[in-house]
Amino acid sequence: MKQQAKSRATAAAHPNLALVKYWGQTDAALNLPTNDSISLNLSGATTTTTVTFDAALAADAVFLNGEACDPVTCARVSAHLERVRALAGLERRARVDSYNDFPAGAGVASSASAFAALSLAATRAAGLELDTRALSVLARKGSGSACRSIPGGFVEWVAAETDAASYARQLAPPAHWALRVLTVTFPGQPKAVSSLEGHRAAPTSPFFGARLVAVEGTLATVRRALRERDFAALGCAVEREALSLHALALTSRVAEQPWLSGIIYWQPETVALLRAVQAWRREGIPVYFSLDAGPSVHLLCEAETRPAVERVLAPAVEAWRGAYFVSEPGRGAWLVG
Ligand code: PMV
């Protein structure tokens, strides 16, 4: 079949917040996780990506927010394009233009929305129409958590042992539960240990095995709490789950950085906010926190509690010179054009 000289598609995706976390892999090349994880898409942040396969290009070219991206990111994106080319039987190189509507380096993990949007845009530009499951499998190979940004709403990623069986599926659509997530970011240094290194380091923690046992109970609690919209049960499980990821990080050894006794992702403001959330709850505000591998904090509440949370949160964030944005459960990756 004769291939067109140029073909283009644009897609968008939200990042997601893991309620039950992915931390540790059984296969680093395929990004197969050690445990199932559960997340919700964050409507308040979006990555929009255009992929243009062009016969005139000698190499892939990747632009992030209008600027040529660094060689490491570029190689990672190019490796993902290679997967799409292999699926489509395509030779042409591509230009990738990706935009985040949230500030880069604000502490919000953008690799999930980035590889979800890239997977949808690249496959469509290559003339492929993958179903949600196949697209989720593909996105997972770019960045594990990206597979959860493909379906909409509340999502579970299955930790299977084979490539084709490890994908994310919807547990409930966005309208199932009017939850709100207030994502708080602080000015500061970029994190010293990437999530890639963190996954690799996780099994060096003496608590890794204990977490794998405990996480089964957490998954069951979170699945039930989501089904029954039991906010107190959900919040409690989510908060302890986030702390358990950090218990592993704090006690992990990073091969590439032997001077680190453990990974401390928090800044002073992070800890202050975690304590404030616990104090706000004692005062009667039903709000819980979650954390990823970085200093940012996600606050979880129900829609009707949002004004009460913002009343106490806004002055605190201002004092720390931080910022926050609010999300609802968001849709899955979508085609823009
Ligand atoms: O997809 P990665 O490799 O960026 O890993 C994400 C890891 C966490 O955000 C900390 C947890 C999760 O499940 O999203």
mmCIF file of C-alpha atoms and ligand atoms in Angstrom:
data_model
loop_
_atom_site.group_PDB
_atom_site.id
_atom_site.type_symbol
_atom_site.label_atom_id
_atom_site.label_comp_id
_atom_site.label_asym_id
_atom_site.label_seq_id
_atom_site.Cartn_x
_atom_site.Cartn_y
_atom_site.Cartn_z
ATOM 1 C CA MET A 1 0.000 0.000 0.000
ATOM 2 C CA LYS A 2 1.331 3.442 -0.875
ATOM 3 C CA GLN A 3 1.789 5.619 2.219
ATOM 4 C CA GLN A 4 0.886 9.311 2.280
ATOM 5 C CA ALA A 5 3.876 11.661 2.605
ATOM 6 C CA LYS A 6 2.348 13.299 5.669
ATOM 7 C CA SER A 7 -0.303 12.273 8.163
ATOM 8 C CA ARG A 8 -1.320 14.026 11.354
ATOM 9 C CA ALA A 9 -3.554 13.605 14.431
ATOM 10 C CA THR A 10 -4.061 15.490 17.691
ATOM 11 C CA ALA A 11 -5.151 13.926 20.987
ATOM 12 C CA ALA A 12 -5.474 15.029 24.602
ATOM 13 C CA ALA A 13 -5.394 13.316 27.989
ATOM 14 C CA HIS A 14 -5.527 14.127 31.689
ATOM 15 C CA PRO A 15 -3.006 13.002 34.282
ATOM 16 C CA ASN A 16 -4.405 10.664 36.925
ATOM 17 C CA LEU A 17 -4.178 10.412 40.691
ATOM 18 C CA ALA A 18 -3.514 6.916 42.011
ATOM 19 C CA LEU A 19 -5.744 6.077 44.989
ATOM 20 C CA VAL A 20 -3.878 2.761 45.237
ATOM 21 C CA LYS A 21 -0.342 3.210 43.938
ATOM 22 C CA TYR A 22 1.926 1.562 41.423
ATOM 23 C CA TRP A 23 5.352 1.353 43.067
ATOM 24 C CA GLY A 24 7.619 -1.468 41.897
ATOM 25 C CA GLN A 25 7.790 -3.527 38.714
ATOM 26 C CA THR A 26 8.041 -7.184 37.751
ATOM 27 C CA ASP A 27 9.318 -6.203 34.291
ATOM 28 C CA ALA A 28 11.129 -2.908 33.841
ATOM 29 C CA ALA A 29 11.257 -3.079 30.026
ATOM 30 C CA LEU A 30 7.489 -3.595 29.714
ATOM 31 C CA ASN A 31 6.488 -1.568 32.800
ATOM 32 C CA LEU A 32 4.602 -4.479 34.334
ATOM 33 C CA PRO A 33 3.668 -3.543 37.926
ATOM 34 C CA THR A 34 3.961 -5.667 41.067
ATOM 35 C CA ASN A 35 0.378 -4.880 42.104
ATOM 36 C CA ASP A 36 -2.965 -3.677 40.745
ATOM 37 C CA SER A 37 -3.586 0.054 41.121
ATOM 38 C CA ILE A 38 -6.667 2.298 41.108
ATOM 39 C CA SER A 39 -6.862 5.919 39.975
ATOM 40 C CA LEU A 40 -9.061 8.760 38.864
ATOM 41 C CA ASN A 41 -8.355 11.117 35.996
ATOM 42 C CA LEU A 42 -7.751 14.761 36.936
ATOM 43 C CA SER A 43 -9.935 17.064 34.828
ATOM 44 C CA GLY A 44 -8.016 20.171 35.935
ATOM 45 C CA ALA A 45 -4.879 19.413 33.890
ATOM 46 C CA THR A 46 -4.523 18.435 30.229
ATOM 47 C CA THR A 47 -1.762 17.477 27.800
ATOM 48 C CA THR A 48 -2.546 18.038 24.116
ATOM 49 C CA THR A 49 -0.278 16.378 21.563
ATOM 50 C CA THR A 50 -0.042 16.517 17.778
ATOM 51 C CA VAL A 51 1.890 13.836 15.907
ATOM 52 C CA THR A 52 2.828 14.342 12.272
ATOM 53 C CA PHE A 53 4.469 11.471 10.389
ATOM 54 C CA ASP A 54 6.393 13.112 7.584
ATOM 55 C CA ALA A 55 8.425 11.433 4.831
ATOM 56 C CA ALA A 56 10.617 14.540 4.622
ATOM 57 C CA LEU A 57 11.958 14.077 8.177
ATOM 58 C CA ALA A 58 15.296 12.305 8.704
ATOM 59 C CA ALA A 59 14.713 11.853 12.473
ATOM 60 C CA ASP A 60 11.942 12.235 15.043
ATOM 61 C CA ALA A 61 11.651 15.764 16.454
ATOM 62 C CA VAL A 62 9.924 16.428 19.780
ATOM 63 C CA PHE A 63 8.737 19.808 21.083
ATOM 64 C CA LEU A 64 7.348 20.414 24.551
ATOM 65 C CA ASN A 65 5.415 23.668 25.026
ATOM 66 C CA GLY A 66 7.035 24.990 21.838
ATOM 67 C CA GLU A 67 10.643 24.152 22.763
ATOM 68 C CA ALA A 68 12.830 21.297 21.522
ATOM 69 C CA CYS A 69 12.971 18.809 24.358
ATOM 70 C CA ASP A 70 16.033 17.357 26.075
ATOM 71 C CA PRO A 71 17.777 14.306 24.533
ATOM 72 C CA VAL A 72 16.626 11.856 27.240
ATOM 73 C CA THR A 73 12.935 12.758 26.846
ATOM 74 C CA CYS A 74 13.328 12.823 23.089
ATOM 75 C CA ALA A 75 14.786 9.287 23.085
ATOM 76 C CA ARG A 76 11.919 8.062 25.279
ATOM 77 C CA VAL A 77 9.306 9.570 22.944
ATOM 78 C CA SER A 78 11.131 8.214 19.897
ATOM 79 C CA ALA A 79 11.156 4.713 21.413
ATOM 80 C CA HIS A 80 7.394 5.005 21.820
ATOM 81 C CA LEU A 81 6.959 6.157 18.213
ATOM 82 C CA GLU A 82 9.010 3.112 17.212
ATOM 83 C CA ARG A 83 6.397 0.857 18.870
ATOM 84 C CA VAL A 84 3.680 2.576 16.842
ATOM 85 C CA ARG A 85 5.707 2.319 13.618
ATOM 86 C CA ALA A 86 6.199 -1.406 14.265
ATOM 87 C CA LEU A 87 2.429 -1.885 14.792
ATOM 88 C CA ALA A 88 1.565 0.075 11.641
ATOM 89 C CA GLY A 89 4.411 -1.123 9.406
ATOM 90 C CA LEU A 90 5.498 2.478 8.958
ATOM 91 C CA GLU A 91 8.925 3.918 8.147
ATOM 92 C CA ARG A 92 8.341 7.663 8.340
ATOM 93 C CA ARG A 93 9.777 9.749 11.201
ATOM 94 C CA ALA A 94 7.522 12.097 13.137
ATOM 95 C CA ARG A 95 7.300 15.554 14.592
ATOM 96 C CA VAL A 96 5.639 15.667 18.015
ATOM 97 C CA ASP A 97 4.240 18.901 19.471
ATOM 98 C CA SER A 98 3.025 18.551 23.037
ATOM 99 C CA TYR A 99 1.488 21.211 25.293
ATOM 100 C CA ASN A 100 0.656 21.039 28.981
ATOM 101 C CA ASP A 101 -1.886 23.513 30.339
ATOM 102 C CA PHE A 102 -0.214 23.124 33.744
ATOM 103 C CA PRO A 103 3.249 24.509 34.439
ATOM 104 C CA ALA A 104 6.150 22.139 33.765
ATOM 105 C CA GLY A 105 8.121 21.407 36.908
ATOM 106 C CA ALA A 106 5.145 22.325 39.108
ATOM 107 C CA GLY A 107 5.416 18.908 40.646
ATOM 108 C CA VAL A 108 2.509 17.349 38.774
ATOM 109 C CA ALA A 109 3.565 14.141 37.080
ATOM 110 C CA SER A 110 2.975 14.771 33.393
ATOM 111 C CA SER A 111 4.258 11.464 32.008
ATOM 112 C CA ALA A 112 0.829 9.809 32.378
ATOM 113 C CA SER A 113 -1.064 12.417 30.352
ATOM 114 C CA ALA A 114 1.913 12.771 27.974
ATOM 115 C CA PHE A 115 2.160 9.097 26.990
ATOM 116 C CA ALA A 116 -1.631 8.644 26.922
ATOM 117 C CA ALA A 117 -2.079 11.582 24.519
ATOM 118 C CA LEU A 118 0.985 10.506 22.487
ATOM 119 C CA SER A 119 -0.304 6.928 22.130
ATOM 120 C CA LEU A 120 -3.701 8.046 20.827
ATOM 121 C CA ALA A 121 -2.321 10.771 18.522
ATOM 122 C CA ALA A 122 0.496 8.596 17.117
ATOM 123 C CA THR A 123 -1.674 5.554 16.416
ATOM 124 C CA ARG A 124 -4.317 7.660 14.659
ATOM 125 C CA ALA A 125 -1.689 9.551 12.656
ATOM 126 C CA ALA A 126 -0.283 6.141 11.659
ATOM 127 C CA GLY A 127 -3.722 5.078 10.436
ATOM 128 C CA LEU A 128 -4.402 2.643 13.320
ATOM 129 C CA GLU A 129 -7.606 2.473 15.380
ATOM 130 C CA LEU A 130 -6.789 0.606 18.585
ATOM 131 C CA ASP A 131 -9.531 -0.217 21.075
ATOM 132 C CA THR A 132 -9.269 1.134 24.637
ATOM 133 C CA ARG A 133 -7.550 -1.974 25.945
ATOM 134 C CA ALA A 134 -4.891 -2.132 23.213
ATOM 135 C CA LEU A 135 -4.279 1.603 23.549
ATOM 136 C CA SER A 136 -3.866 1.225 27.316
ATOM 137 C CA VAL A 137 -1.326 -1.588 26.775
ATOM 138 C CA LEU A 138 0.602 0.643 24.384
ATOM 139 C CA ALA A 139 0.529 3.707 26.689
ATOM 140 C CA ARG A 140 1.779 1.540 29.592
ATOM 141 C CA LYS A 141 5.014 0.853 27.712
ATOM 142 C CA GLY A 142 5.714 4.602 27.500
ATOM 143 C CA SER A 143 5.068 5.226 31.196
ATOM 144 C CA GLY A 144 3.309 2.718 33.459
ATOM 145 C CA SER A 145 0.758 5.104 34.930
ATOM 146 C CA ALA A 146 -0.144 6.399 31.429
ATOM 147 C CA CYS A 147 -2.234 3.274 30.834
ATOM 148 C CA ARG A 148 -4.673 4.570 33.485
ATOM 149 C CA SER A 149 -5.246 7.855 31.611
ATOM 150 C CA ILE A 150 -6.731 6.025 28.588
ATOM 151 C CA PRO A 151 -10.140 5.026 30.043
ATOM 152 C CA GLY A 152 -12.287 7.708 31.710
ATOM 153 C CA GLY A 153 -13.302 8.277 35.330
ATOM 154 C CA PHE A 154 -12.344 5.715 37.980
ATOM 155 C CA VAL A 155 -9.890 3.180 36.623
ATOM 156 C CA GLU A 156 -8.123 -0.024 37.656
ATOM 157 C CA TRP A 157 -4.845 -1.237 36.147
ATOM 158 C CA VAL A 158 -4.441 -5.000 36.206
ATOM 159 C CA ALA A 159 -0.997 -6.265 37.201
ATOM 160 C CA ALA A 160 -0.840 -9.280 34.889
ATOM 161 C CA GLU A 161 2.294 -11.194 33.969
ATOM 162 C CA THR A 162 2.104 -10.742 30.221
ATOM 163 C CA ASP A 163 2.249 -7.655 28.063
ATOM 164 C CA ALA A 164 -1.210 -8.069 26.521
ATOM 165 C CA ALA A 165 -2.963 -8.759 29.836
ATOM 166 C CA SER A 166 -1.713 -5.723 31.786
ATOM 167 C CA TYR A 167 -3.992 -2.805 30.948
ATOM 168 C CA ALA A 168 -6.331 -0.364 32.661
ATOM 169 C CA ARG A 169 -10.125 -0.597 32.578
ATOM 170 C CA GLN A 170 -12.893 1.643 33.813
ATOM 171 C CA LEU A 171 -14.409 0.822 37.207
ATOM 172 C CA ALA A 172 -16.947 3.660 37.080
ATOM 173 C CA PRO A 173 -17.580 6.660 34.794
ATOM 174 C CA PRO A 174 -16.675 10.220 35.903
ATOM 175 C CA ALA A 175 -20.261 11.003 36.975
ATOM 176 C CA HIS A 176 -20.311 8.062 39.413
ATOM 177 C CA TRP A 177 -19.132 10.204 42.327
ATOM 178 C CA ALA A 178 -18.713 13.996 42.641
ATOM 179 C CA LEU A 179 -15.264 13.893 44.211
ATOM 180 C CA ARG A 180 -12.893 16.824 44.021
ATOM 181 C CA VAL A 181 -9.095 16.773 44.028
ATOM 182 C CA LEU A 182 -7.190 19.920 45.007
ATOM 183 C CA THR A 183 -3.623 19.500 43.782
ATOM 184 C CA VAL A 184 -1.187 21.642 45.734
ATOM 185 C CA THR A 185 2.261 22.407 44.302
ATOM 186 C CA PHE A 186 5.176 24.251 45.897
ATOM 187 C CA PRO A 187 8.029 26.179 44.329
ATOM 188 C CA GLY A 188 11.297 24.278 44.670
ATOM 189 C CA GLN A 189 13.872 22.024 43.163
ATOM 190 C CA PRO A 190 12.984 19.329 40.642
ATOM 191 C CA LYS A 191 12.956 15.952 42.371
ATOM 192 C CA ALA A 192 16.297 14.173 42.680
ATOM 193 C CA VAL A 193 14.984 10.657 42.058
ATOM 194 C CA SER A 194 12.716 9.922 39.082
ATOM 195 C CA SER A 195 9.810 7.510 39.402
ATOM 196 C CA LEU A 196 11.715 5.170 37.062
ATOM 197 C CA GLU A 197 14.577 4.977 39.571
ATOM 198 C CA GLY A 198 12.065 4.784 42.412
ATOM 199 C CA HIS A 199 10.360 1.704 40.933
ATOM 200 C CA ARG A 200 13.728 0.022 40.526
ATOM 201 C CA ALA A 201 14.741 0.888 44.088
ATOM 202 C CA ALA A 202 11.461 -0.201 45.734
ATOM 203 C CA PRO A 203 12.370 -3.903 46.235
ATOM 204 C CA THR A 204 15.476 -2.864 48.217
ATOM 205 C CA SER A 205 13.190 -1.657 51.030
ATOM 206 C CA PRO A 206 12.842 -4.244 53.803
ATOM 207 C CA PHE A 207 9.124 -3.373 53.832
ATOM 208 C CA PHE A 208 8.482 -4.138 50.153
ATOM 209 C CA GLY A 209 7.100 -7.638 50.786
ATOM 210 C CA ALA A 210 4.896 -6.365 53.624
ATOM 211 C CA ARG A 211 3.380 -3.724 51.378
ATOM 212 C CA LEU A 212 2.595 -6.266 48.656
ATOM 213 C CA VAL A 213 0.599 -8.255 51.206
ATOM 214 C CA ALA A 214 -1.119 -5.173 52.667
ATOM 215 C CA VAL A 215 -1.994 -3.671 49.293
ATOM 216 C CA GLU A 216 -4.442 -6.517 48.562
ATOM 217 C CA GLY A 217 -6.569 -5.373 51.516
ATOM 218 C CA THR A 218 -6.250 -1.740 50.444
ATOM 219 C CA LEU A 219 -7.426 -2.618 46.922
ATOM 220 C CA ALA A 220 -10.467 -4.436 48.308
ATOM 221 C CA THR A 221 -11.318 -1.502 50.603
ATOM 222 C CA VAL A 222 -10.932 1.075 47.836
ATOM 223 C CA ARG A 223 -12.986 -0.954 45.329
ATOM 224 C CA ARG A 224 -15.805 -1.288 47.873
ATOM 225 C CA ALA A 225 -15.615 2.360 49.006
ATOM 226 C CA LEU A 226 -15.811 3.501 45.377
ATOM 227 C CA ARG A 227 -18.739 1.222 44.633
ATOM 228 C CA GLU A 228 -20.681 2.371 47.717
ATOM 229 C CA ARG A 229 -19.442 5.987 47.688
ATOM 230 C CA ASP A 230 -18.173 5.573 51.261
ATOM 231 C CA PHE A 231 -15.982 8.662 51.552
ATOM 232 C CA ALA A 232 -14.530 8.119 55.038
ATOM 233 C CA ALA A 233 -13.445 4.584 54.140
ATOM 234 C CA LEU A 234 -11.968 5.758 50.837
ATOM 235 C CA GLY A 235 -10.118 8.727 52.339
ATOM 236 C CA CYS A 236 -8.595 6.734 55.169
ATOM 237 C CA ALA A 237 -7.382 3.965 52.855
ATOM 238 C CA VAL A 238 -6.006 6.439 50.292
ATOM 239 C CA GLU A 239 -4.080 8.413 52.898
ATOM 240 C CA ARG A 240 -2.461 5.366 54.475
ATOM 241 C CA GLU A 241 -1.679 3.997 51.022
ATOM 242 C CA ALA A 242 0.179 7.184 50.048
ATOM 243 C CA LEU A 243 2.171 7.052 53.276
ATOM 244 C CA SER A 244 3.029 3.427 52.609
ATOM 245 C CA LEU A 245 4.575 4.368 49.231
ATOM 246 C CA HIS A 246 6.734 6.901 51.064
ATOM 247 C CA ALA A 247 7.625 4.347 53.759
ATOM 248 C CA LEU A 248 9.112 2.279 50.914
ATOM 249 C CA ALA A 249 10.821 5.275 49.314
ATOM 250 C CA LEU A 250 12.347 6.397 52.626
ATOM 251 C CA THR A 251 13.868 2.946 53.126
ATOM 252 C CA SER A 252 14.985 2.217 49.541
ATOM 253 C CA ARG A 253 18.482 2.304 48.130
ATOM 254 C CA VAL A 254 18.956 4.031 44.771
ATOM 255 C CA ALA A 255 21.674 2.240 42.786
ATOM 256 C CA GLU A 256 22.546 5.345 40.752
ATOM 257 C CA GLN A 257 22.856 7.620 43.818
ATOM 258 C CA PRO A 258 24.694 5.628 46.534
ATOM 259 C CA TRP A 259 25.022 8.720 48.744
ATOM 260 C CA LEU A 260 21.266 8.630 49.402
ATOM 261 C CA SER A 261 20.333 6.656 52.524
ATOM 262 C CA GLY A 262 16.719 6.716 51.344
ATOM 263 C CA ILE A 263 14.458 8.809 49.100
ATOM 264 C CA ILE A 264 12.933 11.869 50.775
ATOM 265 C CA TYR A 265 10.457 13.300 48.274
ATOM 266 C CA TRP A 266 8.966 15.817 50.706
ATOM 267 C CA GLN A 267 9.685 19.476 51.257
ATOM 268 C CA PRO A 268 8.972 21.171 54.616
ATOM 269 C CA GLU A 269 5.697 22.542 53.167
ATOM 270 C CA THR A 270 4.640 19.011 52.196
ATOM 271 C CA VAL A 271 4.875 17.818 55.797
ATOM 272 C CA ALA A 272 3.197 20.975 57.105
ATOM 273 C CA LEU A 273 0.255 20.379 54.776
ATOM 274 C CA LEU A 274 -0.064 16.697 55.712
ATOM 275 C CA ARG A 275 -0.273 17.728 59.363
ATOM 276 C CA ALA A 276 -2.735 20.508 58.568
ATOM 277 C CA VAL A 277 -5.028 18.027 56.768
ATOM 278 C CA GLN A 278 -5.080 15.773 59.817
ATOM 279 C CA ALA A 279 -5.849 18.807 62.034
ATOM 280 C CA TRP A 280 -8.627 19.996 59.679
ATOM 281 C CA ARG A 281 -10.223 16.571 59.971
ATOM 282 C CA ARG A 282 -10.129 16.783 63.761
ATOM 283 C CA GLU A 283 -11.969 20.117 63.376
ATOM 284 C CA GLY A 284 -14.658 18.338 61.364
ATOM 285 C CA ILE A 285 -13.678 18.925 57.705
ATOM 286 C CA PRO A 286 -13.777 15.615 55.803
ATOM 287 C CA VAL A 287 -10.645 15.954 53.656
ATOM 288 C CA TYR A 288 -7.826 13.459 53.041
ATOM 289 C CA PHE A 289 -4.450 13.638 51.329
ATOM 290 C CA SER A 290 -2.553 11.626 48.773
ATOM 291 C CA LEU A 291 1.018 11.990 47.515
ATOM 292 C CA ASP A 292 2.960 10.779 44.509
ATOM 293 C CA ALA A 293 6.724 10.524 44.119
ATOM 294 C CA GLY A 294 7.324 14.221 44.717
ATOM 295 C CA PRO A 295 6.574 17.100 47.088
ATOM 296 C CA SER A 296 3.090 17.943 45.722
ATOM 297 C CA VAL A 297 0.013 17.015 47.740
ATOM 298 C CA HIS A 298 -3.420 16.040 46.424
ATOM 299 C CA LEU A 299 -6.377 16.764 48.723
ATOM 300 C CA LEU A 300 -9.475 14.652 48.259
ATOM 301 C CA CYS A 301 -12.963 15.789 49.268
ATOM 302 C CA GLU A 302 -16.566 15.531 48.154
ATOM 303 C CA ALA A 303 -17.952 18.365 45.992
ATOM 304 C CA GLU A 304 -20.083 19.840 48.792
ATOM 305 C CA THR A 305 -17.074 20.100 51.120
ATOM 306 C CA ARG A 306 -14.884 21.926 48.602
ATOM 307 C CA PRO A 307 -15.730 25.481 49.868
ATOM 308 C CA ALA A 308 -14.859 24.510 53.456
ATOM 309 C CA VAL A 309 -11.565 22.977 52.294
ATOM 310 C CA GLU A 310 -10.662 26.008 50.186
ATOM 311 C CA ARG A 311 -11.386 28.370 53.099
ATOM 312 C CA VAL A 312 -8.610 26.774 55.149
ATOM 313 C CA LEU A 313 -6.351 25.728 52.265
ATOM 314 C CA ALA A 314 -6.118 29.001 50.305
ATOM 315 C CA PRO A 315 -4.425 31.106 53.042
ATOM 316 C CA ALA A 316 -2.033 28.266 53.891
ATOM 317 C CA VAL A 317 -0.991 27.810 50.254
ATOM 318 C CA GLU A 318 -0.508 31.557 49.881
ATOM 319 C CA ALA A 319 1.747 31.643 52.944
ATOM 320 C CA TRP A 320 3.887 28.878 51.389
ATOM 321 C CA ARG A 321 3.923 30.681 48.009
ATOM 322 C CA GLY A 322 2.462 27.555 46.471
ATOM 323 C CA ALA A 323 -0.443 27.121 44.077
ATOM 324 C CA TYR A 324 -3.315 24.704 43.601
ATOM 325 C CA PHE A 325 -5.802 23.624 40.984
ATOM 326 C CA VAL A 326 -9.055 21.729 41.331
ATOM 327 C CA SER A 327 -10.135 18.630 39.393
ATOM 328 C CA GLU A 328 -13.232 16.523 39.028
ATOM 329 C CA PRO A 329 -13.066 12.900 37.880
ATOM 330 C CA GLY A 330 -12.037 13.400 34.236
ATOM 331 C CA ARG A 331 -12.688 11.702 30.923
ATOM 332 C CA GLY A 332 -10.342 9.284 29.194
ATOM 333 C CA ALA A 333 -7.933 10.236 26.391
ATOM 334 C CA TRP A 334 -9.742 11.819 23.445
ATOM 335 C CA LEU A 335 -9.116 12.843 19.855
ATOM 336 C CA VAL A 336 -8.952 16.571 19.216
ATOM 337 C CA GLY A 337 -8.604 16.521 15.470
HETATM 338 O O1 PMV B 1 4.253 5.894 35.582
HETATM 339 P P1 PMV B 1 5.419 6.273 36.419
HETATM 340 O O2 PMV B 1 6.638 5.454 36.140
HETATM 341 O O3 PMV B 1 5.696 7.764 36.387
HETATM 342 O O4 PMV B 1 5.063 5.906 37.950
HETATM 343 C C1 PMV B 1 4.093 6.572 38.703
HETATM 344 C C2 PMV B 1 4.316 6.334 40.139
HETATM 345 C C3 PMV B 1 3.389 7.064 41.109
HETATM 346 O O5 PMV B 1 2.863 8.236 40.525
HETATM 347 C C4 PMV B 1 4.181 7.468 42.334
HETATM 348 C C5 PMV B 1 2.258 6.157 41.586
HETATM 349 C C6 PMV B 1 1.147 5.901 40.614
HETATM 350 O O6 PMV B 1 0.540 4.831 40.713
HETATM 351 O O7 PMV B 1 0.847 6.773 39.773
#
